[in-house]
Short mmCIF file of C-alpha atoms and ligand atoms in Angstrom, two decimals:
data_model
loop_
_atom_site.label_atom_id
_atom_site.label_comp_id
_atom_site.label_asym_id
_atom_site.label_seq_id
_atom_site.Cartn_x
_atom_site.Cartn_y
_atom_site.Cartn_z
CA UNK A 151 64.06 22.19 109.23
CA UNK A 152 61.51 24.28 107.32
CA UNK A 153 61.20 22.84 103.80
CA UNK A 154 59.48 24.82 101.15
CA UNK A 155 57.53 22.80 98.30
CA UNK A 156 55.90 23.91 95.17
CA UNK A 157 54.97 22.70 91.55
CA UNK A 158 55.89 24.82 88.67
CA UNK A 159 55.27 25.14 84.41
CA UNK A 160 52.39 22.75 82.81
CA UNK A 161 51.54 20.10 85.13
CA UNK A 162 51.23 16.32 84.77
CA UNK A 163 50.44 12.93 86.13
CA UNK A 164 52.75 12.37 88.95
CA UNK A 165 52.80 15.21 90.41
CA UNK A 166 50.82 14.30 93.45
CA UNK A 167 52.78 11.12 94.01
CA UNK A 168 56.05 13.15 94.44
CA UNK A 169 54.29 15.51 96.55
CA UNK A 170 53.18 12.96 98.77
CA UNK A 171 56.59 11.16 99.50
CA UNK A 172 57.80 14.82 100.29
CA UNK A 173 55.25 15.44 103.22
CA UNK A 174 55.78 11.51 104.15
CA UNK A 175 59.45 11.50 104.35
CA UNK A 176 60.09 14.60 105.53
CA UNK A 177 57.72 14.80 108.71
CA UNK A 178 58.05 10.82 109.29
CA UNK A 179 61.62 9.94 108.90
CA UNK A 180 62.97 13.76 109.79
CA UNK A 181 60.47 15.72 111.90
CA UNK A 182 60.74 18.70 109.34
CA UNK A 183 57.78 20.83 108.66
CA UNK A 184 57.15 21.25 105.63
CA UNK A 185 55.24 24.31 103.85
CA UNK A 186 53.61 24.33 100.46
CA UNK A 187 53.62 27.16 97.91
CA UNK A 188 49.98 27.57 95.63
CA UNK A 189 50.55 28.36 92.20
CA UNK A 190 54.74 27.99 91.64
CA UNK A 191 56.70 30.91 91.90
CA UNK A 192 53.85 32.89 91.79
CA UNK A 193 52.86 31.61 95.28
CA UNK A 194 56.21 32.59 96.69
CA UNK A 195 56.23 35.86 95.25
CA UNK A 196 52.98 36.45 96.60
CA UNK A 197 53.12 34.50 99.80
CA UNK A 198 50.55 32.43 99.21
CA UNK A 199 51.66 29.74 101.44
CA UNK A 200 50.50 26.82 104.00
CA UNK A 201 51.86 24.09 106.52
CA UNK A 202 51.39 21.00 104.54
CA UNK A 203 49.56 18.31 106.92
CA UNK A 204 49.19 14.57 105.75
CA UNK A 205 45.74 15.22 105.66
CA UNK A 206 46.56 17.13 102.73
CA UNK A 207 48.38 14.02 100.95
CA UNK A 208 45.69 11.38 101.88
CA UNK A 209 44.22 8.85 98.75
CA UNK A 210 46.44 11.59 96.01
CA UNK A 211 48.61 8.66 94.25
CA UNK A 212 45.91 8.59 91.74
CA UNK A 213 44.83 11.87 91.04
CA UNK A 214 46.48 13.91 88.29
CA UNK A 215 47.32 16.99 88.02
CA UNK A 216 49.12 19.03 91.79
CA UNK A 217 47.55 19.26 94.77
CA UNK A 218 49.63 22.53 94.88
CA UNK A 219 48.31 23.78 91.90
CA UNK A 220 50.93 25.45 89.55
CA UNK A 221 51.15 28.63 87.07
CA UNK A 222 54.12 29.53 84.63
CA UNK A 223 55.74 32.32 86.41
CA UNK A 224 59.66 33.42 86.30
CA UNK A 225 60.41 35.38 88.91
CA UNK A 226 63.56 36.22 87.36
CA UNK A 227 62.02 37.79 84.21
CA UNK A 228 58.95 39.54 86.75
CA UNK A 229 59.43 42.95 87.69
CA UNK A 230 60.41 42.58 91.09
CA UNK A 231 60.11 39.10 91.00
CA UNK A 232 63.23 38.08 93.18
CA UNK A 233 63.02 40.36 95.79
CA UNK A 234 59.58 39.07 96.82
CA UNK A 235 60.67 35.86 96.06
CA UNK A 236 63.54 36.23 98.66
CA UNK A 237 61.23 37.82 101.21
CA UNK A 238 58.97 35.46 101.65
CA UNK A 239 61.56 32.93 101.84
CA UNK A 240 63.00 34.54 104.75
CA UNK A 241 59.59 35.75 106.15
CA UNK A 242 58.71 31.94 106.07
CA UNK A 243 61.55 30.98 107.48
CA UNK A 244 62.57 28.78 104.74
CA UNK A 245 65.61 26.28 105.40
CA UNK A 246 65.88 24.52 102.18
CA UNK A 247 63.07 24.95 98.73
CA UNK A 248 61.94 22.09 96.99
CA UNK A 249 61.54 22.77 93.19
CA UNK A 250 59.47 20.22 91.18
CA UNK A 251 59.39 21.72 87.41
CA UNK A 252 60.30 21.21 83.74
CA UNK A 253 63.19 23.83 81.80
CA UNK A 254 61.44 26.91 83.07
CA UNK A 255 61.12 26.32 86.92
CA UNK A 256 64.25 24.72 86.77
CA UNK A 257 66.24 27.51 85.40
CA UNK A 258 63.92 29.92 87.80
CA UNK A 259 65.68 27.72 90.84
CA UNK A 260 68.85 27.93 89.37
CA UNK A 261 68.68 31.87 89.86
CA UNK A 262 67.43 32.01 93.07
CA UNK A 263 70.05 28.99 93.78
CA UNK A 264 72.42 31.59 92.86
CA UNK A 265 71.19 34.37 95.18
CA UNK A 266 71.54 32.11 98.34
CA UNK A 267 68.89 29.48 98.49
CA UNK A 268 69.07 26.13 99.54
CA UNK A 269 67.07 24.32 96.44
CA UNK A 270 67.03 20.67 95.32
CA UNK A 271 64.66 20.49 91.86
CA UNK A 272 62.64 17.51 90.96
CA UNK A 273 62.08 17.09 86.69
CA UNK A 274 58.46 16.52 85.61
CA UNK A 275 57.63 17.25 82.06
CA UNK A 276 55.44 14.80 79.62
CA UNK A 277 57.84 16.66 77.09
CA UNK A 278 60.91 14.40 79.04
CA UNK A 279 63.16 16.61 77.83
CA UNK A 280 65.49 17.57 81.13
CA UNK A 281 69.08 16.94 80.62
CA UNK A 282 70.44 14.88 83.14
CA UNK A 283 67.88 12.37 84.32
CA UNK A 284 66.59 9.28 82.07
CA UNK A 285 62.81 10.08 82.91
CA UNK A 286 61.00 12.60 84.25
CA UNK A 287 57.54 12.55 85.81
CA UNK A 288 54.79 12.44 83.96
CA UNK A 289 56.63 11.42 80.40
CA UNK A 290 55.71 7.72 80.54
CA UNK A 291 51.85 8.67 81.16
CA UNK A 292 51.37 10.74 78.46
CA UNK A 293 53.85 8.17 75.79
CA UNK A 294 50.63 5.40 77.27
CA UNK A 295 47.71 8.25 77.08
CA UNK A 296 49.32 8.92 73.30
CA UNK A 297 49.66 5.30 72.32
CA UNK A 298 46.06 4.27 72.85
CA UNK A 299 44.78 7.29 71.11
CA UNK A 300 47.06 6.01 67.86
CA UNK A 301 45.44 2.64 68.33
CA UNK A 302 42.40 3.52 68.26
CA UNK A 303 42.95 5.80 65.17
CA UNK A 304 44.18 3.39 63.50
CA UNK A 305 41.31 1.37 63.28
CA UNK A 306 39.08 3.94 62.18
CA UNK A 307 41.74 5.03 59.60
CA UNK A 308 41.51 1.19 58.17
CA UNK A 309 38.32 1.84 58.21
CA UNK A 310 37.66 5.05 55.93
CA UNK A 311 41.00 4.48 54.41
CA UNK A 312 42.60 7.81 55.44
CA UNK A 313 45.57 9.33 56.27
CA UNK A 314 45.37 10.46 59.92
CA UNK A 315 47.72 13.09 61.47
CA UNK A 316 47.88 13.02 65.03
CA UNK A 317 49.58 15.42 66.88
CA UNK A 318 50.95 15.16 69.96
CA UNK A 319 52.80 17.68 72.80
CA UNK A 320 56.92 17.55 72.51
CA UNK A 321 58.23 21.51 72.29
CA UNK A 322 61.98 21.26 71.77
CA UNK A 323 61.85 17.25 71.51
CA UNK A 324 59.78 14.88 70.39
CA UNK A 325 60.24 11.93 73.16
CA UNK A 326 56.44 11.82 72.89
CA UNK A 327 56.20 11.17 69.24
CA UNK A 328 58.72 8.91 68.82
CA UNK A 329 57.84 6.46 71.55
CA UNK A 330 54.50 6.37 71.24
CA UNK A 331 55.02 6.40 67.22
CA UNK A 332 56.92 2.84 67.73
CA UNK A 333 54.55 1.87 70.05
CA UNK A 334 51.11 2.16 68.05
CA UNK A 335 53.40 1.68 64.51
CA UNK A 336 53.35 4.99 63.02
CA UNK A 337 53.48 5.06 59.44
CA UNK A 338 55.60 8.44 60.05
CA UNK A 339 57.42 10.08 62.91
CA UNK A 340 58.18 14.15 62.34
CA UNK A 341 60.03 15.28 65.76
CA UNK A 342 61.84 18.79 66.15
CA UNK A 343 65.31 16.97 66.04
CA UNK A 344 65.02 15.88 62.32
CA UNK A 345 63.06 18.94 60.02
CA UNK A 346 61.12 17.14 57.41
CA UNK A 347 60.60 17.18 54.00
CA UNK A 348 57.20 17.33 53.54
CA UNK A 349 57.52 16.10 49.96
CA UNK A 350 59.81 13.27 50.99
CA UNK A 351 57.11 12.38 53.35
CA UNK A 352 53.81 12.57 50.28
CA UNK A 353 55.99 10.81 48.26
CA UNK A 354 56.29 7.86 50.80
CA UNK A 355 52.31 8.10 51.74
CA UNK A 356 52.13 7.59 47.61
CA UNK A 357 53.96 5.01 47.43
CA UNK A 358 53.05 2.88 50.90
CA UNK A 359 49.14 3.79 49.09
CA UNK A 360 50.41 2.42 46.01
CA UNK A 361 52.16 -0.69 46.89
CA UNK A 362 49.82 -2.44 50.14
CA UNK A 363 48.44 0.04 51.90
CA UNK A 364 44.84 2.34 52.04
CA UNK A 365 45.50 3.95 55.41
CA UNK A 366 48.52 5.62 57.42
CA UNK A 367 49.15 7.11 60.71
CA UNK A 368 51.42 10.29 60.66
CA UNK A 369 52.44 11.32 63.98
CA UNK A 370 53.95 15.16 64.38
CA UNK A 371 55.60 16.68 67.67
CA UNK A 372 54.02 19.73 68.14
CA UNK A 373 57.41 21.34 67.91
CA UNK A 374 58.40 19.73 64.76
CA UNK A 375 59.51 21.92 61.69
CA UNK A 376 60.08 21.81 58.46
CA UNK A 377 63.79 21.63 56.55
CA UNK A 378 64.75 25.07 56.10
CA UNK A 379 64.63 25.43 51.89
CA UNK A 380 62.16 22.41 52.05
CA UNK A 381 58.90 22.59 50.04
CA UNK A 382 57.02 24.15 53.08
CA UNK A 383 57.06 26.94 55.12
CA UNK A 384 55.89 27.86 58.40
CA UNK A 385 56.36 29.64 61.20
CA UNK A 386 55.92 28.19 65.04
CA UNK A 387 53.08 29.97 66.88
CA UNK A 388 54.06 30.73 70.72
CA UNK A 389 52.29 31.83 73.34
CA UNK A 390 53.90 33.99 76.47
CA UNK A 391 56.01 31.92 78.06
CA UNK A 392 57.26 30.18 74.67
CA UNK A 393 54.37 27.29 74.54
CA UNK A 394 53.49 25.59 71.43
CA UNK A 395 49.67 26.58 70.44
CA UNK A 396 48.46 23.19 69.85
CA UNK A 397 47.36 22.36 66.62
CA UNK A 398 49.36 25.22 64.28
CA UNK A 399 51.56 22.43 63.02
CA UNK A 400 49.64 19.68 62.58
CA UNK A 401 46.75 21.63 60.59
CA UNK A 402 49.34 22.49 58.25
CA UNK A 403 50.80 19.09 57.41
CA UNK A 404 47.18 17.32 57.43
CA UNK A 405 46.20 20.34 55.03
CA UNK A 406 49.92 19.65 52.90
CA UNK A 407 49.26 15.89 52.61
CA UNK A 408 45.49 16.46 51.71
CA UNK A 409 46.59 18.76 49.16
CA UNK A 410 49.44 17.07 47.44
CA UNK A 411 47.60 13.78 47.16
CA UNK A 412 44.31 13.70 47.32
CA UNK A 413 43.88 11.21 50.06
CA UNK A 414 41.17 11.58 52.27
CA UNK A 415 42.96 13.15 55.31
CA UNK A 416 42.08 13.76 59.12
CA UNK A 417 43.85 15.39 62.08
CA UNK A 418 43.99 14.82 65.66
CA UNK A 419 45.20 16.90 68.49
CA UNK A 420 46.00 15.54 71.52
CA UNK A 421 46.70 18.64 73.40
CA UNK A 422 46.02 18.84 77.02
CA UNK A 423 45.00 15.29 77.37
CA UNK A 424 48.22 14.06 77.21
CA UNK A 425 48.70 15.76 80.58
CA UNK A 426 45.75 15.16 82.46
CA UNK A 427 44.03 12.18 84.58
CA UNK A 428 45.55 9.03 86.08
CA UNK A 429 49.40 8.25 86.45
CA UNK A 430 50.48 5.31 85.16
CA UNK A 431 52.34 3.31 88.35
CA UNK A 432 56.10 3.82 86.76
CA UNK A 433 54.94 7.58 86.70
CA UNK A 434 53.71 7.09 90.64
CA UNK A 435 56.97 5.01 91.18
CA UNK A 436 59.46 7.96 89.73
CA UNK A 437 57.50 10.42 91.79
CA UNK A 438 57.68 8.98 95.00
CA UNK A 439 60.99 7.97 94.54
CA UNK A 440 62.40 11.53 93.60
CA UNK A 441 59.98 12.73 96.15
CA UNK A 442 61.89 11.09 99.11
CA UNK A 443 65.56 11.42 97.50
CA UNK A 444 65.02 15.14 97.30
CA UNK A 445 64.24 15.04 100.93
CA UNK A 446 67.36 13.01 101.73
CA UNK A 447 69.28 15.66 99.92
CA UNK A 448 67.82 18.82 101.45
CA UNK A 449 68.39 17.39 104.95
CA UNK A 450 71.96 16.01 104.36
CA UNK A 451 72.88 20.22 103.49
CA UNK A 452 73.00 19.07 99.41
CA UNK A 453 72.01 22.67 97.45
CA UNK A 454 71.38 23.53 93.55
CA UNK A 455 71.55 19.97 92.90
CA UNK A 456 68.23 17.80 90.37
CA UNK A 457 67.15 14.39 91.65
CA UNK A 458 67.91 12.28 88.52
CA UNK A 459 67.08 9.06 87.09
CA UNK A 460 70.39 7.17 85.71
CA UNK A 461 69.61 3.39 84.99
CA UNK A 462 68.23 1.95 87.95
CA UNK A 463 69.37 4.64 90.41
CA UNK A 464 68.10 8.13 91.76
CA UNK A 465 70.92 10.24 92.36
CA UNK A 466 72.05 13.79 92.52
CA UNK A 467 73.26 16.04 89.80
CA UNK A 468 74.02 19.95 89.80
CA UNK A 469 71.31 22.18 88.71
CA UNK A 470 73.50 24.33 86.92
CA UNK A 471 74.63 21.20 84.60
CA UNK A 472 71.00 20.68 83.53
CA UNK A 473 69.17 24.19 84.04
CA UNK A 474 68.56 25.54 80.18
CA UNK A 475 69.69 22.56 78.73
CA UNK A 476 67.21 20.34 76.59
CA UNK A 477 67.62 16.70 76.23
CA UNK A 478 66.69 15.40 72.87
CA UNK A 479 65.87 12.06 71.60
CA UNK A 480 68.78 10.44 70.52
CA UNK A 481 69.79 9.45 67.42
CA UNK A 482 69.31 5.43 67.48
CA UNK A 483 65.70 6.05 68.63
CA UNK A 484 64.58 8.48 65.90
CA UNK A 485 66.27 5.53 63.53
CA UNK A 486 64.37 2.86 65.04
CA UNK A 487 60.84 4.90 64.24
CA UNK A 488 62.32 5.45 60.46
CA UNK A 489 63.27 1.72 59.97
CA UNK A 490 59.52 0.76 61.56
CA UNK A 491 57.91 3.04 58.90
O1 F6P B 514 56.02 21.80 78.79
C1 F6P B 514 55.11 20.80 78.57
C2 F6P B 514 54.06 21.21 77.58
O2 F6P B 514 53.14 20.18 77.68
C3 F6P B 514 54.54 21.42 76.13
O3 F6P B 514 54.66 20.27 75.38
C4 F6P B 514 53.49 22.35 75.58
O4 F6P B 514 53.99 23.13 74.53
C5 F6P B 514 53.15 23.20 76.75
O5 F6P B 514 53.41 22.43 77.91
C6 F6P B 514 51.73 23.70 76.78
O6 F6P B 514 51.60 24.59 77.81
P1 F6P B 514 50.26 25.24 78.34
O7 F6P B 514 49.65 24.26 79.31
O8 F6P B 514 50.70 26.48 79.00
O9 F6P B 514 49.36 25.44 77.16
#
């Protein structure tokens, strides 16, 4: 078989790792070739392409970021997008296409799925917001990158007795906030799933300031809103493809809370490095694991079907279940961040 492989949307720790048990488990155990695509859809639209070696995979487990390299490109919503796409498929010769994305590259598979294509999808996002699996790459790298940047705010915010905002990436869910708020103790969560109140949370920072405390940590998702009618309003700045611009959100609640009670107050956004350097073994783990499942899949004739994590097992679920969908955090977590507070 001819198996295409490429990395699509933001990219993350992990990456490499799933790359690697691709190449590995699909020349060793099956004799396939296997040929990479530079750049996401982009690189099959344009036909960048090139026979994957292990040379290519050597000492990666590491390193962040893809080997691949990745862009956000839809050939779907590109002029022309899907014909190319479906030329150089053929040109290449392409048995079966290996997808390893978050929502966007995912749905992007699901419509060339449609037009013929043999795909299996692998989810990476930091954002862990894929419906269907329990994890996906790169999530548990940037909830550890996130925690020790709120632990080591915290002692500076003991220190100066501030308020610190830190903000940190979560678009349509805020898996990132909320675990990592639990995990460095978060004086206050604010995830897109519950809009705030902004004076319910002042009034809280009063009172904590009041009662025992001098300092607080108040962790935002960068996709978190307020209550529509609530004392503040604002309106999400997006870039092309729908990103968050980092730091509109959190600016504007550091600015609220400095304003409405006169603490000394300090923001911190997170931004990129929540997706760069190091993954964290689970991260390598879930990679490699959904790297050689996918394989398995391809090779057994499976098509428009996610590699998923569900408890303790990888298995297989259909694209079209999970493409578009967003997984949010559910409601017993966001209570055990509230309860924490
Ligand atoms: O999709 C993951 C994500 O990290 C989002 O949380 C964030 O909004 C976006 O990527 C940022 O994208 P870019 O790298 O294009 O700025």
């Amino acid at each position: 078989m001819r198996i295409g492989l490429l990395t699509g949307g933001g990219d993350c720790p992990g990456l490499n790792a799933a790359i690697r048990a691709v190449v590995k488990q699909a020349t060793g155990e099956y004799g396939h070739s296997v040929i990479g695509f530079r750049n996401g859809w982009r690189g099959v639209a344009d036909g960048d392409v090139y026979p994957m070696a292990r040379s290519d995979i050597r000492n990666v487990l590491p390193v962040g970021g893809t080997l691949l390299g990745t862009a956000r490109f839809h050939p779907h919503a590109a002029d022309g997008g899907m014909d190319a796409v479906m030329a150089t498929l053929e040109a290449e010769r392409i048995d079966g296409l290996l997808c390893i994305g978050g929502d966007g590259t995912l749905h992007a598979a699901s419509k060339v799925a449609e037009a013929g294509v043999n795909i299996v999808a692998i989810p990476k996002t930091i954002d862990n917001d894929v419906a269907g699996t329990d994890l996906s790459i790169g999530f548990h790298t940037a909830v550890n990158i996130a925690t020790e940047a709120i632990d080591r705010v915290h002692t500076t915010a003991e220190s100066h007795n501030r308020v610190m905002v830190v903000e940190v990436m979560g678009r349509h869910a805020g898996w990132i906030a909320v675990n990592a708020g639990i995990a460095g103790g978060a004086e206050v969560v604010l995830a897109p799933e519950e809009p705030f109140d902004i004076e319910q949370v002042v009034k809280f920072l009063r009172h904590r300031h009041r009662a025992h405390a001098n300092f607080s940590i108040v962790v935002v998702a960068e996709g978190a809103l307020p209550r529509a009618g609530s004392a503040m309003e604002f309106e999400q700045q997006l870039g092309r493809y729908g990103e968050i611009i980092a730091g509109s959100i959190g600016e504007r609640v550091s600015t609220e809370i400095a304003e409405r009670t006169g603490f000394d107050t300090r923001l911190t956004v997170l931004g990129h490095v929540q997706r760069g350097g190091s993954p964290t073994p689970t991260d390598r783990i879930l990679g490699s694991r959904f790297g050689v499942a996918a394989v398995d899949a391809v090779s057994r004739g499976e098509s428009a079907v996610m590699t998923a994590l569900r408890g303790e097992e990888v298995v297989m679920v259909p694209l079209d279940e999970v493409a578009g969908k967003v997984k949010q955090v559910p409601a017993d977590l966001l209570r055990v961040a509230r309860v924490l507070s």
